[in-house]
Short mmCIF file of C-alpha atoms (C1' of nucleotides) in Angstrom, two decimals:
data_model
loop_
_atom_site.label_atom_id
_atom_site.label_comp_id
_atom_site.label_asym_id
_atom_site.label_seq_id
_atom_site.Cartn_x
_atom_site.Cartn_y
_atom_site.Cartn_z
CA UNK K 254 124.28 74.81 107.44
CA UNK K 255 124.27 77.89 109.53
CA UNK K 256 125.31 77.79 113.07
CA UNK K 257 122.08 79.46 114.12
CA UNK K 258 120.00 76.73 112.47
CA UNK K 259 120.65 74.04 115.18
CA UNK K 260 120.18 76.60 117.95
CA UNK K 261 116.82 77.50 116.41
CA UNK K 262 115.82 73.91 116.22
CA UNK K 263 116.81 73.35 119.89
CA UNK K 264 114.99 76.39 121.31
CA UNK K 265 112.01 75.75 119.16
CA UNK K 266 111.73 72.10 120.30
CA UNK K 267 112.01 73.27 123.91
CA UNK K 268 109.23 75.70 123.42
CA UNK K 269 106.94 73.45 121.43
CA UNK K 270 107.61 70.49 123.65
CA UNK K 271 106.30 72.50 126.61
CA UNK K 272 109.56 72.55 128.52
CA UNK K 273 109.42 76.34 128.49
CA UNK K 274 106.01 77.72 129.56
CA UNK K 275 104.60 80.82 128.06
CA UNK K 276 105.99 84.07 129.57
CA UNK K 277 109.22 82.39 130.90
CA UNK K 278 112.34 84.29 130.35
CA UNK K 279 115.12 82.89 128.08
CA UNK K 280 118.74 82.94 129.29
CA UNK K 281 120.52 86.23 128.47
CA UNK K 282 122.24 86.27 125.02
CA UNK K 283 125.59 86.11 126.83
CA UNK K 284 124.71 83.02 128.64
CA UNK K 285 123.44 81.42 125.48
CA UNK K 286 126.75 82.34 123.90
CA UNK K 287 128.57 80.30 126.46
CA UNK K 288 126.14 77.43 126.35
CA UNK K 289 126.36 76.94 122.65
CA UNK K 290 129.89 78.09 122.14
CA UNK K 291 129.07 80.70 119.58
CA UNK K 292 129.30 84.51 119.28
CA UNK K 293 126.57 86.83 120.22
CA UNK K 294 125.95 87.40 116.50
CA UNK K 295 124.71 83.87 116.01
CA UNK K 296 122.61 83.88 119.11
CA UNK K 297 120.97 87.06 118.06
CA UNK K 298 120.27 85.78 114.60
CA UNK K 299 118.56 82.73 116.15
CA UNK K 300 116.47 84.88 118.31
CA UNK K 301 115.47 87.19 115.47
CA UNK K 302 114.22 84.29 113.45
CA UNK K 303 112.28 82.96 116.23
CA UNK K 304 110.83 86.35 116.85
CA UNK K 305 109.77 86.38 113.17
CA UNK K 306 107.96 83.14 113.65
CA UNK K 307 106.12 84.53 116.82
CA UNK K 308 107.76 82.25 119.27
CA UNK K 309 109.71 84.81 121.15
CA UNK K 310 109.21 88.42 122.15
CA UNK K 311 112.03 90.65 123.43
CA UNK K 312 111.99 93.51 125.86
CA UNK K 313 115.06 95.82 125.69
CA UNK K 314 116.93 95.86 128.85
CA UNK K 315 114.90 92.96 130.31
CA UNK K 316 115.21 89.89 128.28
CA UNK K 317 113.68 87.54 125.79
CA UNK K 318 110.51 85.72 126.68
CA UNK K 319 108.40 82.85 125.32
CA UNK K 320 105.55 84.53 123.46
CA UNK K 321 101.89 83.95 124.13
CA UNK K 322 99.89 82.56 121.19
CA UNK K 323 98.99 85.40 118.75
CA UNK K 324 96.57 85.41 115.94
CA UNK K 325 98.62 88.04 114.05
CA UNK K 326 101.39 85.50 113.63
CA UNK K 327 98.89 83.03 112.09
CA UNK K 328 97.62 85.87 109.85
CA UNK K 329 101.03 86.76 108.64
CA UNK K 330 101.83 83.17 107.77
CA UNK K 331 98.58 82.76 105.83
CA UNK K 332 99.00 86.06 104.11
CA UNK K 333 102.53 85.21 103.18
CA UNK K 334 101.57 81.77 101.87
CA UNK K 335 98.77 83.10 99.77
CA UNK K 336 100.69 86.11 98.50
CA UNK K 337 103.55 83.84 97.33
CA UNK K 338 101.37 81.02 96.02
CA UNK K 339 101.54 80.21 92.39
CA UNK K 340 98.70 78.90 90.23
CA UNK K 341 98.95 75.37 91.35
CA UNK K 342 98.64 76.17 95.03
CA UNK K 343 96.02 78.74 94.46
CA UNK K 344 93.04 76.46 93.80
CA UNK K 345 93.74 74.70 97.11
CA UNK K 346 93.72 78.06 98.85
CA UNK K 347 90.24 78.86 97.18
CA UNK K 348 88.80 75.53 98.35
CA UNK K 349 90.21 76.27 101.80
CA UNK K 350 88.48 79.60 101.81
CA UNK K 351 85.25 78.10 100.54
CA UNK K 352 85.26 75.56 103.33
CA UNK K 353 85.76 78.15 106.10
CA UNK K 354 83.41 80.73 104.82
CA UNK K 355 80.62 78.17 104.38
CA UNK K 356 81.10 77.12 108.01
CA UNK K 357 81.23 80.85 109.00
CA UNK K 358 77.86 81.48 107.36
CA UNK K 359 76.41 78.45 109.18
CA UNK K 360 77.81 79.67 112.53
CA UNK K 361 76.81 83.24 111.94
CA UNK K 362 73.17 82.12 111.46
CA UNK K 363 73.43 80.63 114.94
CA UNK K 364 75.50 83.06 116.85
CA UNK K 365 75.26 86.48 115.14
CA UNK K 366 73.73 89.16 117.31
CA UNK K 367 71.84 92.25 116.43
CA UNK K 368 75.03 94.36 115.87
CA UNK K 369 76.39 92.00 113.26
CA UNK K 370 73.11 91.84 111.41
CA UNK K 371 72.69 95.59 111.38
CA UNK K 372 76.20 95.85 109.95
CA UNK K 373 75.40 93.42 107.22
CA UNK K 374 72.20 95.16 106.38
CA UNK K 375 74.01 98.46 106.14
CA UNK K 376 76.59 96.91 103.92
CA UNK K 377 73.97 95.56 101.53
CA UNK K 378 72.42 98.98 101.24
CA UNK K 379 75.79 100.53 100.49
CA UNK K 380 76.45 97.88 97.87
CA UNK K 381 73.20 98.64 96.05
CA UNK K 382 74.24 102.20 95.80
CA UNK K 383 77.69 101.47 94.54
CA UNK K 384 76.75 99.76 91.32
CA UNK K 385 78.86 102.24 89.40
CA UNK K 386 81.94 102.30 91.46
CA UNK K 387 83.53 98.90 91.00
CA UNK K 388 86.35 99.44 93.52
CA UNK K 389 83.97 100.42 96.21
CA UNK K 390 81.56 97.66 95.40
CA UNK K 391 84.49 95.13 95.61
CA UNK K 392 85.55 96.73 98.94
CA UNK K 393 82.04 96.32 100.34
CA UNK K 394 81.74 92.77 99.05
CA UNK K 395 84.88 91.79 101.01
CA UNK K 396 83.67 93.59 104.06
CA UNK K 397 80.37 91.66 103.94
CA UNK K 398 82.28 88.39 104.01
CA UNK K 399 84.57 89.50 106.86
CA UNK K 400 81.71 90.56 109.03
CA UNK K 401 80.10 87.22 108.64
CA UNK K 402 83.44 85.65 109.55
CA UNK K 403 83.56 87.72 112.62
CA UNK K 404 79.96 86.79 113.32
CA UNK K 405 80.85 83.09 113.44
CA UNK K 406 82.42 83.63 116.78
CA UNK K 407 85.54 81.66 115.89
CA UNK K 408 88.49 84.02 115.70
CA UNK K 409 90.64 81.59 113.73
CA UNK K 410 88.12 81.59 110.88
CA UNK K 411 88.10 85.41 110.86
CA UNK K 412 91.86 85.57 111.03
CA UNK K 413 92.47 83.24 108.23
CA UNK K 414 89.91 84.92 105.93
CA UNK K 415 91.29 88.33 106.71
CA UNK K 416 94.75 87.03 105.58
CA UNK K 417 93.22 85.74 102.35
CA UNK K 418 91.46 88.98 101.72
CA UNK K 419 94.15 90.51 99.61
CA UNK K 420 94.48 87.72 97.14
CA UNK K 421 90.73 87.38 96.94
CA UNK K 422 90.56 90.97 95.82
CA UNK K 423 93.02 90.30 93.07
CA UNK K 424 91.12 87.59 91.44
CA UNK K 425 87.73 89.08 92.19
CA UNK K 426 88.62 92.09 90.10
CA UNK K 427 89.22 90.02 87.13
CA UNK K 428 85.54 89.22 86.91
CA UNK K 429 83.55 90.97 84.40
CA UNK K 430 81.42 93.57 85.90
CA UNK K 431 78.35 93.66 83.77
CA UNK K 432 74.85 94.33 85.18
CA UNK K 433 73.81 90.70 85.39
CA UNK K 434 76.89 89.99 87.52
CA UNK K 435 76.16 92.86 89.77
CA UNK K 436 72.54 91.79 90.26
CA UNK K 437 73.54 88.20 90.91
CA UNK K 438 75.99 89.18 93.66
CA UNK K 439 73.53 91.48 95.37
CA UNK K 440 70.76 88.86 95.31
CA UNK K 441 73.11 86.11 96.51
CA UNK K 442 74.30 88.21 99.32
CA UNK K 443 70.72 89.04 100.25
CA UNK K 444 69.84 85.42 100.41
CA UNK K 445 72.74 84.78 102.80
CA UNK K 446 71.73 87.61 105.02
CA UNK K 447 68.14 86.53 105.10
CA UNK K 448 69.14 83.10 106.18
CA UNK K 449 71.43 84.49 108.93
CA UNK K 450 68.65 86.81 110.08
CA UNK K 451 66.20 83.99 110.27
CA UNK K 452 68.76 81.68 112.09
CA UNK K 453 68.58 79.12 109.31
CA UNK K 454 72.05 77.71 109.56
CA UNK K 455 71.92 75.16 106.69
CA UNK K 456 70.30 77.58 104.34
CA UNK K 457 72.93 80.19 105.05
CA UNK K 458 75.78 77.68 104.58
CA UNK K 459 74.33 76.44 101.31
CA UNK K 460 73.77 79.90 100.04
CA UNK K 461 77.27 80.93 100.85
CA UNK K 462 78.70 77.74 99.31
CA UNK K 463 76.81 78.30 96.06
CA UNK K 464 78.03 81.87 95.97
CA UNK K 465 81.66 80.88 96.40
CA UNK K 466 81.54 77.99 93.96
CA UNK K 467 80.38 80.26 91.22
CA UNK K 468 83.22 82.63 92.07
CA UNK K 469 85.56 79.63 91.92
CA UNK K 470 84.26 78.60 88.61
CA UNK K 471 84.91 82.11 87.19
CA UNK K 472 88.41 81.85 88.34
CA UNK K 473 89.00 78.51 86.81
CA UNK K 474 87.52 79.65 83.55
CA UNK K 475 89.60 82.68 83.44
CA UNK K 476 92.89 81.05 84.13
CA UNK K 477 92.20 78.12 81.77
CA UNK K 478 91.43 80.60 79.06
CA UNK K 479 94.82 82.32 79.78
CA UNK K 480 97.20 79.44 80.35
CA UNK X 92 110.42 100.90 118.37
CA UNK X 93 113.30 99.09 116.89
CA UNK X 94 114.95 100.37 113.75
CA UNK X 95 114.36 97.01 112.11
CA UNK X 96 110.76 97.20 112.54
CA UNK X 97 110.03 99.82 109.90
CA UNK X 98 112.39 98.20 107.40
CA UNK X 99 110.63 94.91 107.95
CA UNK X 100 107.21 96.60 107.28
CA UNK X 101 108.58 98.15 104.17
CA UNK X 102 110.09 95.05 102.70
CA UNK X 103 107.17 92.97 103.64
CA UNK X 104 104.71 95.42 101.93
CA UNK X 105 106.86 95.40 98.74
CA UNK X 106 106.72 91.47 98.76
CA UNK X 107 103.07 91.09 99.56
CA UNK X 108 102.12 93.94 97.29
CA UNK X 109 103.57 92.04 94.40
CA UNK X 110 106.19 94.59 93.65
CA UNK X 111 108.96 91.96 94.19
CA UNK X 112 108.26 88.76 92.28
CA UNK X 113 109.15 85.35 93.75
CA UNK X 114 112.75 84.47 93.24
CA UNK X 115 113.90 88.09 92.69
CA UNK X 116 117.17 89.10 94.44
CA UNK X 117 117.07 91.65 97.18
CA UNK X 118 119.67 94.40 97.19
CA UNK X 119 122.78 93.37 99.03
CA UNK X 120 122.97 94.11 102.71
CA UNK X 121 125.44 96.91 102.23
CA UNK X 122 123.16 98.65 99.62
CA UNK X 123 120.26 98.33 102.00
CA UNK X 124 122.38 99.96 104.73
CA UNK X 125 123.01 102.95 102.53
CA UNK X 126 119.30 103.08 101.55
CA UNK X 127 117.97 103.07 104.97
CA UNK X 128 120.82 104.81 106.70
CA UNK X 129 121.44 102.12 109.29
CA UNK X 130 124.12 99.62 110.16
CA UNK X 131 124.44 96.13 108.76
CA UNK X 132 123.26 94.80 112.10
CA UNK X 133 119.85 96.36 111.68
CA UNK X 134 119.49 95.18 108.16
CA UNK X 135 120.44 91.65 109.07
CA UNK X 136 117.96 91.69 111.97
CA UNK X 137 115.16 92.59 109.53
CA UNK X 138 116.26 89.92 107.11
CA UNK X 139 116.39 87.31 109.83
CA UNK X 140 113.01 88.08 111.00
CA UNK X 141 111.58 87.92 107.43
CA UNK X 142 113.31 84.69 106.92
CA UNK X 143 111.75 83.34 110.02
CA UNK X 144 108.35 84.28 108.51
CA UNK X 145 109.21 82.54 105.33
CA UNK X 146 109.29 85.62 103.11
CA UNK X 147 112.91 85.52 102.33
CA UNK X 148 115.60 82.86 101.80
CA UNK X 149 119.25 83.52 101.73
CA UNK X 150 122.25 81.88 99.90
CA UNK X 151 125.61 82.48 101.35
CA UNK X 152 127.86 84.30 98.91
CA UNK X 153 125.03 85.03 96.46
CA UNK X 154 122.26 87.08 98.05
CA UNK X 155 118.87 87.13 99.59
CA UNK X 156 115.79 86.26 97.55
CA UNK X 157 112.04 86.40 97.69
CA UNK X 158 110.99 82.92 98.80
CA UNK X 159 108.55 80.81 96.92
CA UNK X 160 105.47 79.84 98.92
CA UNK X 161 106.22 77.03 101.30
CA UNK X 162 103.90 74.78 103.20
CA UNK X 163 106.43 74.21 105.96
CA UNK X 164 106.09 77.93 106.95
CA UNK X 165 102.41 77.48 107.29
CA UNK X 166 102.86 74.32 109.33
CA UNK X 167 105.35 76.13 111.64
CA UNK X 168 102.85 78.91 112.28
CA UNK X 169 99.99 76.61 112.96
CA UNK X 170 102.11 74.44 115.23
CA UNK X 171 103.40 77.55 117.14
CA UNK X 172 99.85 78.85 117.46
CA UNK X 173 98.54 75.61 118.81
CA UNK X 174 101.46 74.98 121.08
CA UNK X 175 101.18 78.31 122.70
CA UNK X 176 97.33 78.35 122.76
CA UNK X 177 95.76 78.52 126.16
CA UNK X 178 92.45 76.97 127.02
CA UNK X 179 90.27 79.74 125.67
CA UNK X 180 91.86 79.55 122.17
CA UNK X 181 91.90 75.77 122.26
CA UNK X 182 88.24 75.01 121.61
CA UNK X 183 88.45 77.19 118.52
CA UNK X 184 91.45 75.05 117.36
CA UNK X 185 89.42 71.87 117.88
CA UNK X 186 86.47 73.24 115.88
CA UNK X 187 88.93 74.21 113.17
CA UNK X 188 90.31 70.77 113.13
CA UNK X 189 86.88 69.19 113.05
CA UNK X 190 85.92 71.30 110.05
CA UNK X 191 88.92 70.40 108.07
CA UNK X 192 89.05 66.70 108.91
CA UNK X 193 85.37 66.31 108.10
CA UNK X 194 86.00 67.89 104.68
CA UNK X 195 89.06 65.61 104.31
CA UNK X 196 87.05 62.47 104.91
CA UNK X 197 84.50 63.75 102.22
CA UNK X 198 87.24 64.39 99.64
CA UNK X 199 89.07 61.20 100.46
CA UNK X 200 85.99 59.28 99.60
CA UNK X 201 86.06 60.94 96.17
CA UNK X 202 89.74 61.11 95.52
CA UNK X 203 91.57 58.38 97.48
CA UNK X 204 93.29 55.82 95.28
CA UNK X 205 94.06 52.26 96.06
CA UNK X 206 97.37 53.00 97.81
CA UNK X 207 95.67 55.27 100.41
CA UNK X 208 93.00 52.68 100.98
CA UNK X 209 95.43 49.91 101.46
CA UNK X 210 97.37 52.03 103.87
CA UNK X 211 94.15 52.72 105.89
CA UNK X 212 93.27 49.09 105.99
CA UNK X 213 96.77 48.15 107.19
CA UNK X 214 96.41 50.81 109.91
CA UNK X 215 93.10 49.33 110.98
CA UNK X 216 94.55 45.93 111.37
CA UNK X 217 97.47 47.23 113.43
CA UNK X 218 95.10 49.21 115.67
CA UNK X 219 93.15 46.04 116.42
CA UNK X 220 96.30 44.38 117.51
CA UNK X 221 97.52 47.18 119.71
CA UNK X 222 94.61 47.25 122.14
CA UNK X 223 97.07 46.77 125.03
CA UNK X 224 99.68 49.34 123.98
CA UNK X 225 97.99 52.70 124.43
CA UNK X 226 100.94 54.75 123.14
CA UNK X 227 101.06 52.77 119.97
CA UNK X 228 97.34 52.74 119.55
CA UNK X 229 97.30 56.51 119.82
CA UNK X 230 100.10 56.82 117.28
CA UNK X 231 98.18 54.61 114.87
CA UNK X 232 94.97 56.61 115.52
CA UNK X 233 96.69 59.79 114.51
CA UNK X 234 98.31 58.18 111.52
CA UNK X 235 94.92 57.08 110.30
CA UNK X 236 93.66 60.61 110.32
CA UNK X 237 96.71 61.99 108.63
CA UNK X 238 96.51 59.47 105.77
CA UNK X 239 92.97 60.49 105.19
CA UNK X 240 94.09 64.20 105.11
CA UNK X 241 96.68 63.32 102.54
CA UNK X 242 94.07 61.36 100.67
CA UNK X 243 91.97 64.48 100.29
CA UNK X 244 94.32 65.74 97.71
CA UNK X 245 94.50 69.28 99.28
CA UNK X 246 97.89 69.84 100.74
CA UNK X 247 96.84 72.66 102.90
CA UNK X 248 94.46 70.49 104.86
CA UNK X 249 97.15 67.87 105.31
CA UNK X 250 99.68 70.46 106.41
CA UNK X 251 97.33 72.12 108.99
CA UNK X 252 96.32 68.84 110.47
CA UNK X 253 99.99 67.69 110.63
CA UNK X 254 100.67 70.84 112.60
CA UNK X 255 97.90 70.18 115.06
CA UNK X 256 98.91 66.69 115.49
CA UNK X 257 101.10 67.28 118.59
CA UNK X 258 98.38 69.02 120.65
CA UNK X 259 95.83 66.45 119.53
CA UNK X 260 97.98 63.73 121.04
CA UNK X 261 98.08 65.65 124.32
CA UNK X 262 94.44 65.86 124.88
CA UNK X 263 93.68 62.53 123.22
CA UNK X 264 95.78 60.86 125.83
CA UNK X 265 93.66 62.25 128.60
CA UNK X 266 90.73 60.17 127.54
CA UNK X 267 90.02 57.14 129.61
CA UNK X 268 91.23 53.90 127.90
CA UNK X 269 88.70 51.27 128.83
CA UNK X 270 87.58 48.57 126.58
CA UNK X 271 84.36 50.31 125.49
CA UNK X 272 86.32 53.21 124.39
CA UNK X 273 88.80 51.15 122.44
CA UNK X 274 85.93 49.33 120.65
CA UNK X 275 84.13 52.56 119.80
CA UNK X 276 87.18 54.07 118.29
CA UNK X 277 87.81 51.00 116.21
CA UNK X 278 84.36 50.66 114.94
CA UNK X 279 84.02 54.38 114.16
CA UNK X 280 87.22 54.24 112.16
CA UNK X 281 86.06 51.29 110.29
CA UNK X 282 82.77 53.05 109.39
CA UNK X 283 84.89 55.97 107.98
CA UNK X 284 87.06 53.59 106.08
CA UNK X 285 84.07 51.70 104.65
CA UNK X 286 82.49 54.90 103.40
CA UNK X 287 85.73 55.98 101.73
CA UNK X 288 86.16 52.67 99.98
CA UNK X 289 82.75 52.84 98.67
CA UNK X 290 83.09 56.44 97.57
CA UNK X 291 80.33 57.56 99.73
CA UNK X 292 81.41 61.09 100.47
CA UNK X 293 78.56 62.28 102.57
CA UNK X 294 78.61 59.16 104.74
CA UNK X 295 82.35 59.47 105.26
CA UNK X 296 82.07 63.12 106.20
CA UNK X 297 79.25 62.38 108.63
CA UNK X 298 80.99 59.49 110.19
CA UNK X 299 84.16 61.59 110.71
CA UNK X 300 82.18 64.44 112.11
CA UNK X 301 80.50 62.26 114.65
CA UNK X 302 83.72 60.71 115.63
CA UNK X 303 85.40 64.11 116.15
CA UNK X 304 82.40 65.60 117.99
CA UNK X 305 82.54 62.83 120.61
CA UNK X 306 86.21 63.51 120.98
CA UNK X 307 85.42 67.23 121.47
CA UNK X 308 82.80 66.47 124.10
CA UNK X 309 85.29 64.31 126.02
CA UNK X 310 87.68 67.22 126.13
CA UNK X 311 85.00 69.74 127.22
CA UNK X 312 83.97 67.38 130.06
CA UNK X 313 87.58 66.87 131.17
CA UNK X 314 88.48 70.57 131.24
CA UNK X 315 85.17 71.49 132.88
CA UNK X 316 85.68 69.08 135.56
CA UNK X 317 89.19 70.42 136.18
CA UNK X 318 88.81 74.12 135.90
"C1'" DA Z 158 109.45 102.97 159.70
"C1'" DG Z 159 107.96 104.58 155.41
"C1'" DC Z 160 108.93 105.89 150.82
"C1'" DG Z 161 110.81 108.17 147.03
"C1'" DA Z 162 115.17 109.15 144.64
"C1'" DT Z 163 119.50 107.48 143.23
"C1'" DG Z 164 122.70 104.40 141.58
"C1'" DC Z 165 124.37 100.03 139.84
"C1'" DA Z 166 124.33 95.55 137.67
"C1'" DC Z 167 122.60 93.55 133.83
"C1'" DA Z 168 120.01 93.24 129.63
"C1'" DT Z 169 119.10 94.23 124.82
"C1'" DG Z 170 119.76 97.66 120.63
"C1'" DA Z 171 122.97 99.50 117.45
"C1'" DC Z 172 127.40 100.54 115.26
"C1'" DA Z 173 132.03 99.55 113.29
"C1'" DT Z 174 135.49 96.55 111.77
"C1'" DA Z 175 137.65 92.50 110.41
"C1'" DC Z 176 137.98 88.12 108.40
"C1'" DA Z 177 136.08 83.58 106.76
"C1'" DA Z 178 133.56 81.12 103.37
"C1'" DC Z 179 130.99 80.91 99.34
"C1'" DT Z 180 129.18 82.31 94.52
"C1'" DG Z 181 129.29 83.69 89.93
"C1'" DA Z 182 131.54 85.42 86.25
"C1'" DT Z 183 135.74 86.72 84.05
"C1'" DT Z 184 140.15 85.85 82.59
"C1'" DC Z 185 144.02 83.17 81.59
"C1'" DC Z 186 146.43 79.21 80.00
"C1'" DG Z 187 147.22 74.79 77.87
"C1'" DC F 277 137.95 75.49 72.66
"C1'" DG F 278 137.66 73.88 77.58
"C1'" DG F 279 138.87 73.85 81.99
"C1'" DA F 280 141.45 76.01 85.76
"C1'" DA F 281 142.83 79.96 88.38
"C1'" DT F 282 141.48 84.36 89.75
"C1'" DC F 283 138.74 88.05 91.54
"C1'" DA F 284 134.95 91.01 92.90
"C1'" DG F 285 130.87 90.76 95.45
"C1'" DT F 286 128.06 88.74 99.10
"C1'" DT F 287 126.73 86.45 103.22
"C1'" DG F 288 128.24 84.26 107.81
"C1'" DT F 289 130.73 84.79 112.16
"C1'" DA F 290 133.53 87.00 115.61
"C1'" DT F 291 134.81 90.81 118.48
"C1'" DG F 292 134.62 95.03 120.87
"C1'" DT F 293 132.26 99.25 122.06
"C1'" DC F 294 128.82 102.26 123.40
"C1'" DA F 295 123.78 103.58 123.97
"C1'" DT F 296 119.72 102.78 126.19
"C1'" DG F 297 116.29 100.43 129.01
"C1'" DT F 298 114.91 97.41 133.16
"C1'" DG F 299 114.80 95.86 137.65
"C1'" DC F 300 116.52 95.80 142.07
"C1'" DA F 301 118.93 97.33 145.99
"C1'" DT F 302 120.54 100.86 148.46
"C1'" DC F 303 120.56 105.32 150.46
"C1'" DG F 304 118.75 109.34 152.46
"C1'" DC F 305 115.06 112.32 153.76
"C1'" DT F 306 110.96 113.01 156.37
#
DNA sequence: AGCGATGCACATGACATACAACTGATTCCG
DNA sequence: CGGAATCAGTTGTATGTCATGTGCATCGCT
């Protein structure tokens, strides 16, 4: 194994074990060289990998510090996982997404303020006028879901869904775009929005759940037909 | 900004955009040096960070390749986020955990095989005999939840919960350990297990949800009292 | 004394070079 | 024909050097 590997494990365990509080400065690269008996090359490699994982941040001329928790790191990981996922993993991701989005709809019905609802209404209007432009329609569709996620008040949900967005576009595009499909999407979204406006959490959750399950079914049908 | 930053963004976008399929070999470091007009140091820094993020894997003497999707990477990111999370983020994490575990209980009631159920039974027996040993009891408690997560059949759920395990221990330990508390944990777990054994998905989900909500309440009470 | 400017020690960022260790394929030999 | 030796290519590690930024102490002016 690489020399940097065990150094990474050690520093990682010190951070995760709580021995090094957030914001604390790491020893300088040179000190770490002495301590581990390796060259600066190896130390720097270890630090780079831990930076990539979001555990450290570095300030030139000053030092390397334990990073604060950061949603972007989580988003990166989710996005990477979904982007690299093969078919087998993909259904699990879809179920994951359904679970979270359903909860988001429920929470949005409880927490969403006037601003969020206005935004959702405006997106619905735009979607009705974008029947012809499939790319734009798809973009608005995703935006609708993301606004609801934000309206849930839980940033983790919003972050995870934002990360899954790209892949969702990919398989959403595969759906046939006939008029029935368009109308069904619009009316389902409207049902979700109505429930959120009226603060009916369970209704909103169920409507969202139904919506996503039908989307899931289409994906399954498509891939079964192919593979 | 660092020179490696834009190289990272570029390679990342090529991978996530699907231009580079999983398993494909990256250009050699030397070629990348030419292409970007930087030294090998910079190229290696970029590669190290992307390795840390799980997007690349390297084989000495052979080359650097686009990594396949990997649950460990996801687990690392979740664990890092939860470990570095401050109080404000922490309730969001707890709600996230509740959402997933509730779904796991539901799915376990549907999918769990005889092996999983035997394991859960055995853990229940062990818990009843560990009333005195709080550390052991806590360990078994967590194991119970993780087995259910595995029994859900969705590896993402199991992975996420495994990553949150450490933090959960921390705040679970803060709970008072009187006899009532012990008895309530045991009977709640038993209720969940019964529902899973009988394939009653909704009952299992509700029992799990209740269980976790009471745990959440205790955490809120504790931190409110402190801060 | 107050306070800004300067300078210095130290830190990370980047480059160049050299060699070690490994891989994969080709070539050579029995 | 099969296996061993060889070789070009590639990543891993070490070392040295300089550039550039940070943070602190020191100095000098008012």
